[in-house]
CSV table of C-alpha atoms in Angstrom, one decimal:
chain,number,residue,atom,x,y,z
B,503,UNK,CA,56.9,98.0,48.7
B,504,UNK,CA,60.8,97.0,48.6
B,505,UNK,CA,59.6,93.5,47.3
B,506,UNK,CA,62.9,92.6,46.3
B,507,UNK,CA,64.7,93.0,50.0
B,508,UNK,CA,62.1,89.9,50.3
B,509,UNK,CA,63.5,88.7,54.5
B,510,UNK,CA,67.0,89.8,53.8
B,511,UNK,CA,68.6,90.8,57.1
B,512,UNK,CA,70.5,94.2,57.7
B,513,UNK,CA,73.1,92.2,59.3
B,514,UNK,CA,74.0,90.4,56.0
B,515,UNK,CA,73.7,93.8,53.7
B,516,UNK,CA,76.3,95.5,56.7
B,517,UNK,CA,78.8,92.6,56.0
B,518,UNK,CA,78.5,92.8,52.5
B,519,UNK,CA,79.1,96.3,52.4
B,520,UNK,CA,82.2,96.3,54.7
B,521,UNK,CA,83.9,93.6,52.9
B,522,UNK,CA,83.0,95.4,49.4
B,523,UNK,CA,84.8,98.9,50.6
B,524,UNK,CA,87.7,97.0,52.7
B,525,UNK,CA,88.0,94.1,49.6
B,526,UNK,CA,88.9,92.1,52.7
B,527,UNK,CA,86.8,89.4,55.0
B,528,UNK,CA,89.0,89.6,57.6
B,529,UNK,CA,89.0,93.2,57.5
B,530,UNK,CA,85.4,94.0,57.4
B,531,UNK,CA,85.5,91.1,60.8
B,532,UNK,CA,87.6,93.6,62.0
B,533,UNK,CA,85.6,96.5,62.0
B,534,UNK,CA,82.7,94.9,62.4
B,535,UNK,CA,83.9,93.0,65.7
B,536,UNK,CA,83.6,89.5,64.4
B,537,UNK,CA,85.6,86.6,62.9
B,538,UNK,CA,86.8,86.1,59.2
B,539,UNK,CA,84.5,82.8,59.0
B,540,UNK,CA,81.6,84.5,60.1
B,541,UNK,CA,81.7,87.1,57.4
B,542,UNK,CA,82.4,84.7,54.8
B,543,UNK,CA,79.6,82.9,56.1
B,544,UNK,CA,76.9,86.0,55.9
B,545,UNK,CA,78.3,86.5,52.4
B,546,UNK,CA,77.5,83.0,51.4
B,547,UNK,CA,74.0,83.3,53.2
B,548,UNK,CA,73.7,86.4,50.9
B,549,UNK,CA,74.8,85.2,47.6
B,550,UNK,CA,72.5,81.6,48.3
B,551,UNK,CA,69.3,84.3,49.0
B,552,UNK,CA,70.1,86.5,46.0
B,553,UNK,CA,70.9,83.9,43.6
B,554,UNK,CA,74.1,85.4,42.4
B,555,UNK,CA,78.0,85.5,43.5
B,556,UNK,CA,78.8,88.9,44.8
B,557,UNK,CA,82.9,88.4,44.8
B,558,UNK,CA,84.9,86.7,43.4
B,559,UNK,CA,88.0,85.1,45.4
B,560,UNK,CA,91.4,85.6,44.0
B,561,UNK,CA,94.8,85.0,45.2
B,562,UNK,CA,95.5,86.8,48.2
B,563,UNK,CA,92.2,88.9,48.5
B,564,UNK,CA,88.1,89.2,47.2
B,565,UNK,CA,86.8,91.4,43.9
B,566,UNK,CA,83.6,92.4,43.9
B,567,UNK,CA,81.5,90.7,40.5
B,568,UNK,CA,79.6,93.4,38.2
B,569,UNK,CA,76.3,92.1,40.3
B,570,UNK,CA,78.7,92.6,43.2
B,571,UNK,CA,79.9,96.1,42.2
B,572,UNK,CA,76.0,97.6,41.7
B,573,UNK,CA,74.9,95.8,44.8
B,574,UNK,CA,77.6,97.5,46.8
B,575,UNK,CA,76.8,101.0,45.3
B,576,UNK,CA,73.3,101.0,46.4
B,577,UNK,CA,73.9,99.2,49.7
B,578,UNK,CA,76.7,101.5,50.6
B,579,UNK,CA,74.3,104.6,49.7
B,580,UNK,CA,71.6,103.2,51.6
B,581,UNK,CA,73.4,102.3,55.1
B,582,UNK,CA,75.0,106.4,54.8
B,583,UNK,CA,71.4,107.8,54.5
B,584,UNK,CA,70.1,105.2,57.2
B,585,UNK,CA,73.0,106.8,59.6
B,586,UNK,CA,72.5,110.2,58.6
B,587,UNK,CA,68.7,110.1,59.3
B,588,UNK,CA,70.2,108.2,63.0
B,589,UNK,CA,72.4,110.8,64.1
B,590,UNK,CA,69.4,113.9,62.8
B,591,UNK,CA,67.4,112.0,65.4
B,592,UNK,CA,69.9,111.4,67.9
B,593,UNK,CA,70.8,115.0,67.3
B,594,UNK,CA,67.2,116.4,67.7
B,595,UNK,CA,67.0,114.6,70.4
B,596,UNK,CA,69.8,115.8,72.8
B,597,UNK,CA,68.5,119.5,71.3
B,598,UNK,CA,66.5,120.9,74.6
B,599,UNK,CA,64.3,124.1,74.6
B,600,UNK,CA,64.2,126.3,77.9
B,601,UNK,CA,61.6,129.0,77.8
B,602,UNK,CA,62.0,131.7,80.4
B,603,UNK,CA,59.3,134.2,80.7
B,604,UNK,CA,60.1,137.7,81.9
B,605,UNK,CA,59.8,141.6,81.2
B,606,UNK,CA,60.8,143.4,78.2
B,607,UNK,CA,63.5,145.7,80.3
B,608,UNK,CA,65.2,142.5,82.3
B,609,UNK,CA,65.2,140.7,78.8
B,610,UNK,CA,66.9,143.5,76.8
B,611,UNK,CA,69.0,145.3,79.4
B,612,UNK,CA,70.2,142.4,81.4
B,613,UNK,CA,69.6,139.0,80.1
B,614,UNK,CA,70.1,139.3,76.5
B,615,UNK,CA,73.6,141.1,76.6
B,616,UNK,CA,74.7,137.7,78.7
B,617,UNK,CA,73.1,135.2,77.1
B,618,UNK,CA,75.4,134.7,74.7
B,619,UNK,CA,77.4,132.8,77.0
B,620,UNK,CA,75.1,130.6,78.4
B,621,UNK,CA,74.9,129.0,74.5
B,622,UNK,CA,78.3,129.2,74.0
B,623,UNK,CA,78.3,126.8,77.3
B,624,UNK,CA,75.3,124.6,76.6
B,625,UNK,CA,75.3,124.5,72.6
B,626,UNK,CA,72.5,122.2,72.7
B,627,UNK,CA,70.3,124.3,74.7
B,628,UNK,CA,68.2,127.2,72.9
B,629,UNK,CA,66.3,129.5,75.2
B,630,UNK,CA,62.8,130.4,74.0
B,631,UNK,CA,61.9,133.9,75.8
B,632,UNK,CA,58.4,134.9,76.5
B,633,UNK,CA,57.9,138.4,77.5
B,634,UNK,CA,55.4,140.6,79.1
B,635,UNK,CA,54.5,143.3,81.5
B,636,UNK,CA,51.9,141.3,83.6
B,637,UNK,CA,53.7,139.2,86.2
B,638,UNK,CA,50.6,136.9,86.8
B,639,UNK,CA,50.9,136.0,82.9
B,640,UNK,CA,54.5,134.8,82.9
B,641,UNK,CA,54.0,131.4,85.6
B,642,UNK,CA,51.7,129.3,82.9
B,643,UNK,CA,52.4,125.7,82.5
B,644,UNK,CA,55.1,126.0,79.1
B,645,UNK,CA,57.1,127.9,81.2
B,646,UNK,CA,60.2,126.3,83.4
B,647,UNK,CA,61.9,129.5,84.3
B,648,UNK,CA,60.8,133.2,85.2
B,649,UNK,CA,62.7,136.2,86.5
B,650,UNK,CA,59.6,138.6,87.9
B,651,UNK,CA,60.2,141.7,89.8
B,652,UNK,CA,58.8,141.9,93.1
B,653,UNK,CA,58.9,141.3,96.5
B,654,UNK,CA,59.7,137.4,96.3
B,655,UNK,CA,56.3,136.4,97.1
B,656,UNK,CA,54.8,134.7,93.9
B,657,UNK,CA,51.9,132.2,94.8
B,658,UNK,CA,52.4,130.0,91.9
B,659,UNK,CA,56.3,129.5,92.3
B,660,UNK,CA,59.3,129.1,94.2
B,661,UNK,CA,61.4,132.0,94.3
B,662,UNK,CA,64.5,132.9,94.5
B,663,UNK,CA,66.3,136.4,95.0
B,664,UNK,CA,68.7,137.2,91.9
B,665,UNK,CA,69.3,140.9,93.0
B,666,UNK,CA,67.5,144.4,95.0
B,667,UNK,CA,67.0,147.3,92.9
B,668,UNK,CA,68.0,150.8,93.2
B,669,UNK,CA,67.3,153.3,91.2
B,670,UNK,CA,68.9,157.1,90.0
B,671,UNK,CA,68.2,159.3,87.0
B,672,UNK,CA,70.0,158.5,83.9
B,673,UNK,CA,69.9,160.5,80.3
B,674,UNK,CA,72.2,160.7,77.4
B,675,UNK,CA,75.5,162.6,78.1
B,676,UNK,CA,74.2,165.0,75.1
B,677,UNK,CA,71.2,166.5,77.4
B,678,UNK,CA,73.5,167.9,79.6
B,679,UNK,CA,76.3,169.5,77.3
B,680,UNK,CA,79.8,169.7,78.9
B,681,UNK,CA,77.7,170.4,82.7
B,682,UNK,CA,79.9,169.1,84.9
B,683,UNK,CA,79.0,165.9,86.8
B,684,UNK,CA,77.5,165.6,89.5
B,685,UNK,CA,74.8,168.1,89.3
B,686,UNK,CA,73.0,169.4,92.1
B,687,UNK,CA,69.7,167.2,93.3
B,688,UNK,CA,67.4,170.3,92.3
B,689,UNK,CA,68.8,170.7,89.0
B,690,UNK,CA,66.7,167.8,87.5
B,691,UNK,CA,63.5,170.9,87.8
B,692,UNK,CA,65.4,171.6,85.1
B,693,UNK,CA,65.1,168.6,82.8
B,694,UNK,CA,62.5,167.2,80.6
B,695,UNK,CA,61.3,163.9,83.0
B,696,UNK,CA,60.2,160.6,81.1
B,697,UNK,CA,57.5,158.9,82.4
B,698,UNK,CA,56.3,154.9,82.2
B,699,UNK,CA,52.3,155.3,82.2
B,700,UNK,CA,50.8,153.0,85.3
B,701,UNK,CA,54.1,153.1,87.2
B,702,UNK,CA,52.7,154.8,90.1
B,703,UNK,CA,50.4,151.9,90.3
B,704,UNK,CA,53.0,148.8,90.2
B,705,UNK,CA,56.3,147.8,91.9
B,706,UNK,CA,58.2,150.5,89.8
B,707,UNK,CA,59.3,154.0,91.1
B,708,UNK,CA,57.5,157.0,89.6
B,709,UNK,CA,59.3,160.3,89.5
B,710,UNK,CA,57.1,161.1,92.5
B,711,UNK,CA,58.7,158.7,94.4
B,712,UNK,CA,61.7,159.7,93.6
B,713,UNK,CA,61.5,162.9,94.1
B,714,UNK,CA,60.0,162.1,97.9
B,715,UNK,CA,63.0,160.1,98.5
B,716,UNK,CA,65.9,162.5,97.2
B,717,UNK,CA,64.4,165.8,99.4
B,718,UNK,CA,63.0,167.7,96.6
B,719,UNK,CA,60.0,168.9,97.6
B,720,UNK,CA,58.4,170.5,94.4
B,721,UNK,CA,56.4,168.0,92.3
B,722,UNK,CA,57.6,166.6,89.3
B,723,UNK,CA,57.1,168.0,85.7
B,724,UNK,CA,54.3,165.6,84.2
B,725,UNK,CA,56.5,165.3,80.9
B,726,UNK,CA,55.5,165.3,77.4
B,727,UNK,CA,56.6,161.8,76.6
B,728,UNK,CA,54.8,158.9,78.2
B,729,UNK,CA,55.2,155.3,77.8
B,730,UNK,CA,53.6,152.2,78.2
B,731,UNK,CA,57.0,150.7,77.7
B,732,UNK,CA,60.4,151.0,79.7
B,733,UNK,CA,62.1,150.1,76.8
B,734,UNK,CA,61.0,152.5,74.9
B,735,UNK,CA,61.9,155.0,77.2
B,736,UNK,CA,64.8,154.2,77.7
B,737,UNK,CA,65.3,154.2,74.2
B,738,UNK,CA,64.0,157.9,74.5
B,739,UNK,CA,66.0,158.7,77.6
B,740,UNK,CA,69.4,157.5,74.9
B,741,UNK,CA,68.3,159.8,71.8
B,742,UNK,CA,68.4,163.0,74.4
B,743,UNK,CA,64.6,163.2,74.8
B,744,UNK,CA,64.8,164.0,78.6
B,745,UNK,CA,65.8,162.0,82.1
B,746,UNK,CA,64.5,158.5,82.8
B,747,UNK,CA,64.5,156.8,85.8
B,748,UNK,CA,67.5,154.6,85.5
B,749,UNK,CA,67.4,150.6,87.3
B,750,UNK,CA,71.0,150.1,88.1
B,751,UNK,CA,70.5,146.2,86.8
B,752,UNK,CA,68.8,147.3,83.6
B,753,UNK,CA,71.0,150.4,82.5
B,754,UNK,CA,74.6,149.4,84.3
B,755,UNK,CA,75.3,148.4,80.4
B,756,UNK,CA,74.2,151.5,79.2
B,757,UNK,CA,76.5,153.4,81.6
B,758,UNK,CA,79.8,151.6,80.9
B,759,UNK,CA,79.2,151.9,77.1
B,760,UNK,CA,78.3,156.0,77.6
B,761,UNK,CA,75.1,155.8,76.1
B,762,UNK,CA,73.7,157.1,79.4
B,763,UNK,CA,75.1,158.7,81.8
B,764,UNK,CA,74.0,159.9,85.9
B,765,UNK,CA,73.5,163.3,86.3
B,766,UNK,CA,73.3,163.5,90.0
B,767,UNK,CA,75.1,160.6,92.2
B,768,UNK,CA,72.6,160.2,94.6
B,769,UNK,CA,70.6,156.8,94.4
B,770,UNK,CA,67.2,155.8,95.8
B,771,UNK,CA,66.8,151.6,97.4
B,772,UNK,CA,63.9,150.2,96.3
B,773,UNK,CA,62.3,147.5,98.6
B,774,UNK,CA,61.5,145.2,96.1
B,775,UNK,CA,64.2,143.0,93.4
B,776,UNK,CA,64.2,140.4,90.6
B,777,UNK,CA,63.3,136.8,91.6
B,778,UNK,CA,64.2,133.5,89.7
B,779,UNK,CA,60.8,132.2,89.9
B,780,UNK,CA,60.3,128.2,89.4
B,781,UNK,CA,56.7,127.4,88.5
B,782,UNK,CA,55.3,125.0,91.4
B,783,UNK,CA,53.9,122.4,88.9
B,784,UNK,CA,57.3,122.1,86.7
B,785,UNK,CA,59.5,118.9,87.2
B,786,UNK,CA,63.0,120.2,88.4
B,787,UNK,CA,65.3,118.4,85.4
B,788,UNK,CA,69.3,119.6,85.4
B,789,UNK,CA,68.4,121.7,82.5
B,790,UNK,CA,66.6,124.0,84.6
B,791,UNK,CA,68.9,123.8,87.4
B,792,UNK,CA,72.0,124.4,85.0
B,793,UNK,CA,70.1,127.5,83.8
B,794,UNK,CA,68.6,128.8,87.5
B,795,UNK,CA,73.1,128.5,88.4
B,796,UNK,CA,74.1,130.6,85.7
B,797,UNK,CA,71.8,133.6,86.1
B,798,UNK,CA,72.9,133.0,89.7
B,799,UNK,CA,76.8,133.4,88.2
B,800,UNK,CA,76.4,136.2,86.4
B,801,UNK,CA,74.0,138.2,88.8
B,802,UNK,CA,77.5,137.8,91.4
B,803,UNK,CA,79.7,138.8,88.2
B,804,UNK,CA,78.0,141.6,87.2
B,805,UNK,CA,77.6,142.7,90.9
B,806,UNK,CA,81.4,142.9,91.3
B,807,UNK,CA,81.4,144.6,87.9
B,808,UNK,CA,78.7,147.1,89.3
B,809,UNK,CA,80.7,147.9,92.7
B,810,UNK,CA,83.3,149.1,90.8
B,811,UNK,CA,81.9,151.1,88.3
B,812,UNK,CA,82.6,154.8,88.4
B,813,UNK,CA,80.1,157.8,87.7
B,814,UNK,CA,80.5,158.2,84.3
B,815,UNK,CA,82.1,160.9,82.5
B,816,UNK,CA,79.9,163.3,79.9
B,817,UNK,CA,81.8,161.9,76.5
B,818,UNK,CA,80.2,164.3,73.8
């Protein structure tokens, strides 16, 4: 295969070719970074191995010969595909993927609304997300990043508080038609409640627990719409379907846009918060670090963002 480039060296094919497009010698020594005799010697040391002249020298300058003239086309296609197929690798090579793994809620409510600006800071960078409802799942050994929901204590990582949760009932402005805000605690006896299935048995407050915490002594309507999923109800909670409980972090979006709104002001703390997790086992490379400092970043924007925000207005 390529019989004919025999031992021809890519040094002498690099000279030809920069003398052939500059029709100069002391040009091509130029860009190449060499001396006018040395490229006129390459050319020679071409021309003896091929067995033909390549240029002809006239007056004041160099024309390439007809064998000259295909050579040059083929060379100079040649060295542009060699450089192209360079710079993919060179490319591909400076291209990094970061998979985080965390819940469905933190990845649609908080992270993906932000994340825009992480790429439009580190182009090169894609972030891979792995999602899932099961803590224990999210720390295996592809991961480099997770943001879990807890109390900071995960035994297979390092963690480190991002932000504590609180929580307050949240439902779409049209639920409540033109009631003015804020409504009495009791009033949500009145509501249509939406409940996550298995809460009661994981970190997340059930209406029970809220209820216990705001005073209201009755128990809590068990609902007609369950879900396995908090996106989902949320998702519910926005097409008027009844009252969700609302995680500042995950909803404050929601709020400022009026999708949601809070029908009472009162707000219950939970004891427990989302953790940057680092898995024990992963080498710490800048990447990861660059990553871990921006969620940092925007968890202290978003926190001055949140102080400020007002209860908002029913917008019907």
């Amino acid at each position: 295969m390529y019989d004919a480039l025999g031992d021809l060296s890519l040094d002498l094919l690099r000279a030809f070719e920069a003398a052939a497009r500059q029709h100069s010698f002391t040009a091509a020594a130029v860009e190449l970074g060499t001396t006018q005799p040395a490229i006129s010697q390459q050319i020679k040391r071409l021309e003896d191995q091929l067995g033909t002249r390549l240029f002809d020298r006239i007056y004041r300058g160099i024309e390439l010969t007809e064998a000259g003239s295909i050579l040059f086309q083929q060379v100079q296609a040649g060295l542009q595909n060699i450089d192209a197929g360079l710079n993919a690798i060179s490319a591909q090579q400076q291209h990094e993927v970061l998979q985080v793994a965390t819940d469905f809620a933190f990845a649609a409510y908080w992270l993906m609304p932000r994340l825009h600006r992480f790429h439009a800071a580190n182009p090169q960078v894609d972030v891979s997300l792995v999602t899932s409802e099961r803590s224990l799942n999210m720390l295996r050994t592809d991961i480099d990043v997770a943001v879990l929901f807890g109390d900071g204590r995960f035994k297979q990582g390092e963690s480190h508080w991002l932000f504590s949760e609180e929580v307050f009932p949240v439902c779409s402005p049209l639920l409540l038609k033109d009631r003015p805000l804020p409504l009495p605690v009791q009033t949500l006896l009145e509501f249509p409640l939406l409940h996550l299935r298995g809460e009661n048995s994981s970190n997340w407050f059930d209406w029970s627990g809220v209820f216990r915490e705001l005073g209201i002594s009755s128990a809590p309507a068990p609902g007609q719409l369950r879900f396995d999923n908090y996106t989902l109800l949320i998702q519910a909670a926005i097409g008027g379907q009844g009252v969700a409980i609302g995680w500042r972090h995950l909803v404050d979006n929601l709020l400022a846009q009026g999708l949601l709104c809070r029908p009472i002001s009162e707000t219950v703390i939970s004891r427990l918060g989302y953790y940057v997790v680092l898995p024990q086992r992963k080498r710490r490379g800048p990447l990861i670090q660059q990553f871990v400092d921006w969620l940092m970043a925007e968890q202290a924007s978003s926190a001055q963002s949140l102080n400020g925000l007002p209860l908002p207005s029913i917008a019907v």
